[in-house]
CSV table of C-alpha atoms and ligand atoms in Angstrom, one decimal:
chain,number,residue,atom,x,y,z
I,1,MET,CA,60.3,-5.1,-8.8
I,2,ARG,CA,62.2,-6.8,-6.0
I,3,ILE,CA,60.9,-6.0,-2.5
I,4,LEU,CA,62.7,-6.9,0.7
I,5,SER,CA,62.3,-6.3,4.4
I,6,GLY,CA,63.4,-7.9,7.6
I,7,ILE,CA,62.4,-7.8,11.2
I,8,GLN,CA,64.4,-8.6,14.3
I,9,PRO,CA,63.2,-11.5,16.6
I,10,SER,CA,63.4,-9.4,19.7
I,11,GLY,CA,60.0,-10.0,21.3
I,12,ALA,CA,56.3,-10.1,20.6
I,13,LEU,CA,55.3,-7.9,17.7
I,14,HIS,CA,53.1,-4.9,18.3
I,15,LEU,CA,50.8,-2.5,16.4
I,16,GLY,CA,53.8,-0.3,15.5
I,17,ASN,CA,55.5,-3.3,13.8
I,18,TYR,CA,52.2,-4.3,12.2
I,19,PHE,CA,51.1,-1.0,10.7
I,20,GLY,CA,54.6,0.4,10.1
I,21,MET,CA,56.2,-2.6,8.5
I,22,MET,CA,54.3,-5.9,8.4
I,23,ARG,CA,51.1,-4.8,6.6
I,24,PRO,CA,52.8,-2.6,4.0
I,25,ALA,CA,55.2,-5.5,3.4
I,26,ILE,CA,52.4,-8.1,3.1
I,27,GLU,CA,50.5,-5.8,0.7
I,28,LEU,CA,53.6,-5.5,-1.5
I,29,GLN,CA,53.9,-9.2,-1.9
I,30,HIS,CA,51.2,-8.8,-4.6
I,31,GLN,CA,53.2,-6.1,-6.5
I,32,GLY,CA,56.5,-7.8,-7.2
I,33,GLN,CA,58.9,-10.4,-6.0
I,34,ALA,CA,59.0,-10.1,-2.3
I,35,PHE,CA,61.7,-11.4,0.1
I,36,PHE,CA,61.0,-11.2,3.9
I,37,PHE,CA,63.3,-12.5,6.6
I,38,ILE,CA,63.7,-12.8,10.3
I,39,ALA,CA,66.8,-11.0,11.2
I,40,ASP,CA,68.3,-13.3,13.8
I,41,TYR,CA,71.9,-12.3,13.1
I,42,HIS,CA,70.8,-8.7,13.9
I,43,SER,CA,69.3,-9.8,17.2
I,44,MET,CA,72.7,-11.0,18.4
I,45,THR,CA,73.8,-7.4,18.9
I,46,SER,CA,71.5,-7.0,21.9
I,47,LEU,CA,69.9,-10.4,22.9
I,48,PHE,CA,72.2,-13.0,24.5
I,49,ASP,CA,69.7,-15.7,25.5
I,50,PRO,CA,69.8,-18.6,23.0
I,51,ALA,CA,66.5,-20.1,24.1
I,52,ARG,CA,64.8,-16.7,23.8
I,53,ARG,CA,66.3,-16.2,20.4
I,54,ARG,CA,64.9,-19.6,19.2
I,55,SER,CA,61.4,-18.9,20.6
I,56,ASN,CA,61.4,-15.4,19.3
I,57,VAL,CA,62.2,-16.6,15.8
I,58,ARG,CA,59.4,-19.0,16.0
I,59,ASP,CA,57.0,-16.4,17.3
I,60,VAL,CA,57.8,-13.9,14.6
I,61,ALA,CA,57.4,-16.6,12.0
I,62,LEU,CA,53.9,-17.4,13.4
I,63,ASP,CA,53.0,-13.8,13.6
I,64,PHE,CA,53.9,-13.1,10.0
I,65,LEU,CA,52.2,-16.1,8.6
I,66,ALA,CA,49.1,-15.5,10.7
I,67,CYS,CA,48.9,-11.9,9.5
I,68,GLY,CA,48.8,-13.0,5.9
I,69,LEU,CA,52.3,-13.5,4.6
I,70,ASP,CA,51.9,-16.1,1.9
I,71,PRO,CA,54.9,-18.3,1.5
I,72,ALA,CA,53.7,-19.2,-2.0
I,73,ARG,CA,53.8,-15.6,-3.1
I,74,CYS,CA,57.0,-14.5,-1.4
I,75,VAL,CA,60.3,-15.9,-0.1
I,76,PHE,CA,60.1,-16.0,3.7
I,77,PHE,CA,63.2,-17.1,5.6
I,78,ARG,CA,65.5,-16.9,8.6
I,79,GLN,CA,68.5,-14.7,7.9
I,80,SER,CA,71.1,-17.1,9.4
I,81,ASP,CA,70.0,-19.8,7.0
I,82,VAL,CA,71.6,-17.7,4.3
I,83,PRO,CA,75.2,-17.2,5.6
I,84,GLU,CA,76.1,-15.4,2.3
I,85,HIS,CA,74.8,-12.2,4.1
I,86,CYS,CA,77.8,-12.4,6.4
I,87,GLU,CA,80.4,-12.7,3.6
I,88,LEU,CA,78.9,-9.8,1.8
I,89,THR,CA,78.9,-7.8,5.0
I,90,TRP,CA,82.7,-8.0,5.0
I,91,LEU,CA,83.1,-6.9,1.4
I,92,LEU,CA,80.8,-4.0,2.0
I,93,SER,CA,82.5,-3.0,5.3
I,94,THR,CA,85.7,-2.3,3.5
I,95,VAL,CA,84.1,0.5,1.4
I,96,THR,CA,82.1,1.9,4.3
I,97,PRO,CA,83.5,5.1,5.8
I,98,MET,CA,83.7,5.1,9.7
I,99,GLY,CA,81.9,8.4,9.7
I,100,LEU,CA,78.9,7.0,8.0
I,101,LEU,CA,78.4,4.5,10.8
I,102,GLU,CA,79.2,7.0,13.5
I,103,ARG,CA,76.3,9.1,12.4
I,104,CYS,CA,73.7,6.3,12.7
I,105,HIS,CA,71.0,6.8,15.4
I,106,SER,CA,70.9,3.1,16.3
I,107,PHE,CA,74.4,3.2,17.7
I,108,LYS,CA,74.4,6.9,18.8
I,109,ASP,CA,71.2,6.6,20.8
I,110,LYS,CA,72.3,3.5,22.7
I,111,SER,CA,75.7,4.8,23.5
I,112,ALA,CA,74.2,8.2,24.6
I,113,ARG,CA,71.9,6.2,27.0
I,114,GLY,CA,75.0,4.6,28.5
I,115,ILE,CA,74.2,1.1,27.0
I,116,PRO,CA,77.5,-0.6,26.3
I,117,VAL,CA,77.8,-0.9,22.5
I,118,ASN,CA,79.5,-3.8,20.9
I,119,HIS,CA,81.1,-3.9,17.5
I,120,GLY,CA,78.1,-5.7,16.1
I,121,LEU,CA,75.8,-2.9,17.0
I,122,PHE,CA,78.2,-0.3,15.5
I,123,ALA,CA,78.5,-2.3,12.3
I,124,TYR,CA,74.8,-3.3,12.1
I,125,PRO,CA,74.0,-1.0,9.2
I,126,VAL,CA,76.6,-2.8,7.1
I,127,LEU,CA,74.9,-6.1,7.8
I,128,MET,CA,71.6,-4.5,6.9
I,129,ALA,CA,73.1,-3.2,3.7
I,130,ALA,CA,74.2,-6.7,2.8
I,131,ASP,CA,70.7,-8.0,3.6
I,132,ILE,CA,69.3,-5.6,1.1
I,133,LEU,CA,71.9,-5.6,-1.6
I,134,ILE,CA,72.3,-9.3,-1.8
I,135,TYR,CA,68.8,-9.7,-3.3
I,136,ASP,CA,69.1,-6.8,-5.8
I,137,SER,CA,66.2,-5.2,-3.9
I,138,ASN,CA,64.6,-2.1,-5.4
I,139,VAL,CA,62.1,-1.3,-2.6
I,140,VAL,CA,62.5,-1.6,1.1
I,141,PRO,CA,59.3,-1.2,3.2
I,142,VAL,CA,60.2,0.0,6.7
I,143,GLY,CA,59.0,2.3,9.4
I,144,ARG,CA,60.5,5.8,9.5
I,145,ASP,CA,63.2,4.9,12.1
I,146,GLN,CA,64.8,2.6,9.6
I,147,LYS,CA,65.0,5.2,6.8
I,148,GLN,CA,68.6,6.2,7.8
I,149,HIS,CA,69.7,2.6,7.4
I,150,VAL,CA,68.3,2.4,3.9
I,151,GLU,CA,70.1,5.6,3.1
I,152,VAL,CA,73.3,4.2,4.4
I,153,THR,CA,72.7,1.2,2.3
I,154,ARG,CA,72.4,3.4,-0.8
I,155,ASP,CA,75.7,5.1,0.1
I,156,ILE,CA,77.5,1.8,0.5
I,157,ALA,CA,76.1,0.5,-2.8
I,158,ILE,CA,77.2,3.6,-4.6
I,159,LYS,CA,80.7,3.4,-3.0
I,160,PHE,CA,81.1,-0.2,-4.0
I,161,ASN,CA,79.9,0.5,-7.5
I,162,GLU,CA,82.4,3.4,-7.7
I,163,ALA,CA,85.3,1.3,-6.5
I,164,TYR,CA,84.6,-1.9,-8.5
I,165,GLY,CA,82.1,-1.0,-11.3
I,166,GLU,CA,78.3,-1.4,-11.4
I,167,THR,CA,77.6,-4.3,-9.1
I,168,PHE,CA,74.6,-3.4,-6.9
I,169,VAL,CA,71.1,-2.1,-7.4
I,170,VAL,CA,70.7,1.1,-5.4
I,171,PRO,CA,67.5,0.6,-3.3
I,172,GLU,CA,64.8,2.9,-2.1
I,173,PRO,CA,63.0,3.1,1.2
I,174,ARG,CA,59.2,2.9,1.1
I,175,ILE,CA,57.6,4.6,4.1
I,176,ARG,CA,53.9,5.2,4.4
I,177,ASP,CA,53.2,8.6,5.7
I,178,GLU,CA,49.9,7.9,7.4
I,179,VAL,CA,51.4,5.2,9.5
I,180,ALA,CA,55.0,6.4,9.7
I,181,VAL,CA,54.9,6.5,13.5
I,182,VAL,CA,52.3,4.5,15.4
I,183,PRO,CA,51.9,5.9,18.9
I,184,GLY,CA,52.3,3.8,22.0
I,185,THR,CA,50.2,3.8,25.2
I,186,ASP,CA,52.1,6.9,26.5
I,187,GLY,CA,51.8,8.8,23.2
I,188,GLN,CA,55.5,8.4,22.3
I,189,LYS,CA,56.4,6.1,19.3
I,190,MET,CA,55.3,2.6,20.1
I,191,SER,CA,58.4,0.6,20.8
I,192,LYS,CA,59.6,-2.4,22.8
I,193,SER,CA,62.3,-0.3,24.3
I,194,TYR,CA,59.8,2.2,25.7
I,195,GLY,CA,57.5,-0.4,27.3
I,196,ASN,CA,54.5,1.3,25.7
I,197,THR,CA,53.4,-1.5,23.3
I,198,ILE,CA,50.1,-3.1,22.4
I,199,GLU,CA,50.9,-6.5,21.0
I,200,ILE,CA,49.1,-8.0,17.9
I,201,PHE,CA,48.6,-11.3,19.7
I,202,GLY,CA,48.3,-12.3,23.3
I,203,ASP,CA,46.0,-12.7,26.3
I,204,GLU,CA,42.7,-10.8,26.0
I,205,LYS,CA,42.7,-9.6,29.6
I,206,VAL,CA,46.3,-8.4,29.5
I,207,LEU,CA,45.7,-6.6,26.2
I,208,ARG,CA,42.5,-5.0,27.3
I,209,LYS,CA,44.3,-3.7,30.4
I,210,LYS,CA,47.0,-2.2,28.2
I,211,VAL,CA,44.4,-0.5,26.0
I,212,MET,CA,42.6,0.8,29.0
I,213,SER,CA,45.9,2.1,30.4
I,214,ILE,CA,46.5,4.4,27.5
I,215,VAL,CA,47.6,7.7,29.0
I,216,MET,CA,45.1,10.6,28.5
I,217,ASP,CA,44.9,14.2,29.8
I,218,SER,CA,42.7,15.1,32.8
I,219,ARG,CA,39.8,16.7,31.0
I,220,THR,CA,36.4,15.5,32.1
I,221,PRO,CA,34.0,13.7,29.7
I,222,GLN,CA,31.9,16.8,29.4
I,223,GLU,CA,34.6,19.1,28.2
I,224,PRO,CA,34.8,19.6,24.4
I,225,LYS,CA,38.2,18.4,23.0
I,226,PRO,CA,38.9,20.5,19.9
I,227,ASP,CA,42.2,18.7,19.5
I,228,ALA,CA,40.7,15.2,19.3
I,229,ASP,CA,42.5,14.5,16.0
I,230,GLN,CA,45.8,14.7,17.9
I,231,ASN,CA,44.6,12.1,20.6
I,232,HIS,CA,46.8,9.0,20.3
I,233,ALA,CA,44.0,6.6,21.1
I,234,VAL,CA,42.1,8.2,18.2
I,235,LYS,CA,45.2,7.7,16.0
I,236,LEU,CA,45.2,4.1,16.9
I,237,LEU,CA,41.4,3.8,16.4
I,238,ARG,CA,41.9,5.2,12.8
I,239,LEU,CA,44.2,2.2,12.1
I,240,VAL,CA,41.8,-0.5,13.3
I,241,ALA,CA,38.3,0.8,12.8
I,242,PRO,CA,36.4,1.8,9.7
I,243,PRO,CA,36.9,5.5,8.8
I,244,THR,CA,33.3,6.4,9.7
I,245,VAL,CA,33.6,5.0,13.2
I,246,ALA,CA,36.8,6.8,13.9
I,247,GLN,CA,35.4,10.0,12.5
I,248,ASP,CA,32.3,9.6,14.6
I,249,VAL,CA,34.3,9.2,17.8
I,250,GLU,CA,36.5,12.1,16.9
I,251,ASP,CA,33.4,14.3,16.4
I,252,ARG,CA,31.9,13.2,19.7
I,253,LEU,CA,35.1,14.1,21.6
I,254,ARG,CA,35.2,17.4,19.9
I,255,ALA,CA,31.6,18.2,20.9
I,256,GLY,CA,32.1,17.2,24.5
I,257,GLY,CA,30.1,14.6,26.5
I,258,TYR,CA,32.2,11.7,25.4
I,259,GLY,CA,34.9,10.5,27.8
I,260,TYR,CA,38.2,8.8,27.4
I,261,GLY,CA,36.9,5.6,29.0
I,262,ASP,CA,34.4,5.2,26.2
I,263,LEU,CA,37.1,6.0,23.6
I,264,LYS,CA,39.3,3.3,24.9
I,265,LYS,CA,36.5,0.7,25.1
I,266,THR,CA,35.7,1.4,21.5
I,267,LEU,CA,39.3,1.2,20.6
I,268,PHE,CA,39.7,-2.2,22.3
I,269,GLU,CA,36.7,-3.6,20.6
I,270,HIS,CA,37.8,-2.7,17.1
I,271,TYR,CA,41.4,-3.7,17.8
I,272,TRP,CA,40.3,-7.1,19.0
I,273,ASN,CA,38.0,-7.6,16.0
I,274,PHE,CA,40.6,-6.4,13.6
I,275,PHE,CA,42.9,-9.3,14.4
I,276,ALA,CA,40.3,-11.9,15.0
I,277,GLU,CA,40.9,-13.8,11.8
I,278,ALA,CA,44.7,-13.6,12.2
I,279,ARG,CA,44.3,-14.9,15.8
I,280,ALA,CA,42.5,-18.0,14.6
I,281,ARG,CA,45.0,-18.6,11.9
I,282,ARG,CA,47.8,-18.3,14.4
I,283,LYS,CA,46.2,-21.0,16.6
I,284,GLU,CA,46.2,-23.4,13.7
I,285,LEU,CA,49.8,-22.6,12.8
I,286,GLU,CA,50.9,-23.1,16.4
I,287,ALA,CA,49.6,-26.6,16.4
I,288,ASN,CA,51.8,-27.3,13.4
I,289,PRO,CA,55.4,-26.3,14.2
I,290,ASP,CA,56.8,-28.6,11.5
I,291,HIS,CA,54.9,-26.8,8.8
I,292,VAL,CA,56.4,-23.4,10.0
I,293,GLU,CA,59.9,-24.8,10.1
I,294,SER,CA,59.5,-26.2,6.6
I,295,VAL,CA,58.2,-22.9,5.3
I,296,LEU,CA,61.4,-21.2,6.6
I,297,ARG,CA,63.7,-23.9,5.2
I,298,ASP,CA,62.1,-23.8,1.8
I,299,GLY,CA,62.3,-20.0,1.8
I,300,ALA,CA,66.0,-20.2,2.7
I,301,ALA,CA,66.7,-22.5,-0.1
I,302,ARG,CA,65.1,-20.1,-2.6
I,303,ALA,CA,66.7,-17.1,-1.1
I,304,ARG,CA,70.1,-18.7,-1.2
I,305,VAL,CA,70.0,-19.2,-4.9
I,306,VAL,CA,69.6,-15.4,-5.5
I,307,ALA,CA,72.1,-14.5,-2.7
I,308,ALA,CA,74.8,-16.8,-4.0
I,309,GLY,CA,74.5,-15.3,-7.5
I,310,VAL,CA,74.8,-11.7,-6.3
I,311,LEU,CA,77.6,-12.5,-3.9
I,312,LYS,CA,79.5,-14.1,-6.8
I,313,ARG,CA,79.0,-11.0,-8.8
I,314,ALA,CA,80.5,-8.9,-6.0
I,315,ARG,CA,83.4,-11.4,-5.5
I,316,ARG,CA,84.2,-11.2,-9.2
I,317,ALA,CA,83.9,-7.4,-9.3
I,318,SER,CA,86.3,-7.0,-6.4
I,319,GLY,CA,88.9,-9.5,-7.6
I,320,LEU,CA,88.3,-12.3,-5.2
I,321,GLU,CA,87.5,-14.5,-8.2
A,1,LIG,P1,60.9,-1.7,18.3
A,1,LIG,O1,61.0,-0.2,18.2
A,1,LIG,O2,59.7,-2.1,19.1
A,1,LIG,O3,62.1,-2.3,18.8
A,1,LIG,P2,61.7,-2.5,15.7
A,1,LIG,O4,62.8,-1.5,15.8
A,1,LIG,O5,62.2,-4.0,15.9
A,1,LIG,O6,60.6,-2.2,16.8
A,1,LIG,O7,60.9,-2.3,14.4
A,1,LIG,C1,60.6,-3.4,13.5
A,1,LIG,C2,59.9,-2.7,12.3
A,1,LIG,O8,58.7,-2.1,12.7
A,1,LIG,C3,60.7,-1.6,11.6
A,1,LIG,O9,60.5,-1.6,10.2
A,1,LIG,C4,60.2,-0.3,12.2
A,1,LIG,O10,60.3,0.8,11.4
A,1,LIG,C5,58.7,-0.7,12.4
A,1,LIG,N1,58.1,0.0,13.6
A,1,LIG,C6,58.4,-0.2,14.9
A,1,LIG,N2,57.7,0.6,15.7
A,1,LIG,C7,57.0,1.4,14.9
A,1,LIG,C8,56.1,2.4,15.1
A,1,LIG,N3,55.8,2.8,16.4
A,1,LIG,N4,55.5,3.0,14.1
A,1,LIG,C9,55.8,2.6,12.8
A,1,LIG,N5,56.6,1.6,12.5
A,1,LIG,C10,57.3,1.0,13.5
A,2,LIG,N1,67.1,-3.2,11.1
A,2,LIG,C1,65.7,-3.6,11.0
A,2,LIG,C2,65.0,-3.3,12.3
A,2,LIG,O1,65.5,-3.3,13.3
A,2,LIG,C3,65.6,-5.0,10.6
A,2,LIG,C4,66.3,-5.3,9.3
A,2,LIG,C5,67.5,-6.0,9.2
A,2,LIG,C6,65.9,-4.9,8.0
A,2,LIG,N2,67.8,-6.1,7.9
A,2,LIG,C7,66.9,-5.4,7.1
A,2,LIG,C8,64.8,-4.2,7.5
A,2,LIG,C9,66.9,-5.2,5.8
A,2,LIG,C10,64.8,-4.0,6.1
A,2,LIG,C11,65.8,-4.4,5.3
A,2,LIG,O2,63.8,-3.1,12.2
């Protein structure tokens, strides 16, 4: 089984990224041949600050390695170190119907919100298809918001195969239902673009403040809360605390006499402990930037061997060779 996933270097990673994508991906590295990359080409559709791109790439690399990505078990690389992705994007774009891209949320949402959309953003699902198909990937672990892009990838692979004969493996998305959508501090989907994130790493004071600012309703501590299982702080607690702790908190809320302040304090404590080991590992890695760079370089060299082979297959199939 070949597993592949990518993440954009667009800012500090948060709990949504961790539970929706990073952890499932890290677990899958034990079940097959895994490829993970930092999607810096993708970040160019919406980030225009070169220094920030560089530092974001470094931060994402640190976050992933600290969270348990093992470069000895998987291939971890920076997308732009494998320029074959771009050539394959062109080949795929010529079999991609415009309508398929016009239906994509990523582009539709941004243009509906009045954000000026460039061609890169419109064509982004084709680059994503190339990212996936160039490694003959079978399984793509992503959060639910990326499901449509994996479906577009399947359509593009099928179209190419129909036009030029069996060339690409048709991949499948892998979405975990229990963590499909991690809620943010306001109860909406946690996302950088909504300003409701709780980061995996960062300053303790700042993060405690974020947890304590999670929006709740106005019921007093005494009031019973029969809907405690729908509470978004409880949903977050279930992710970072042992099941018995989360259940106990839920029961207390239901019974009444347990307030939201206590809930959030408990949440912070478990969240902070949950990432303690990763935090220590990140500190060590930060002190050794050459090591991180060499991990990415080595990953790119290994990725490139596979990518070049699949690209050659597509070039041959389509008559470029
Ligand atoms: P953001 O919404 O903060 O910009 P990205 O779109 O860069 O996050 O997402 C990176 C990865 O993390 C994707 O695979 C995405 O599905 C996953 N992800 C992001 N936010 C969440 C969330 N709140 N719940 C579950 N998965 C998420
Ligand atoms: N589009 C994904 C995101 O924004 C990142 C990504 C790029 C990706 N290429 C990919 C994810 C290929 C999985 C497979 O989150």
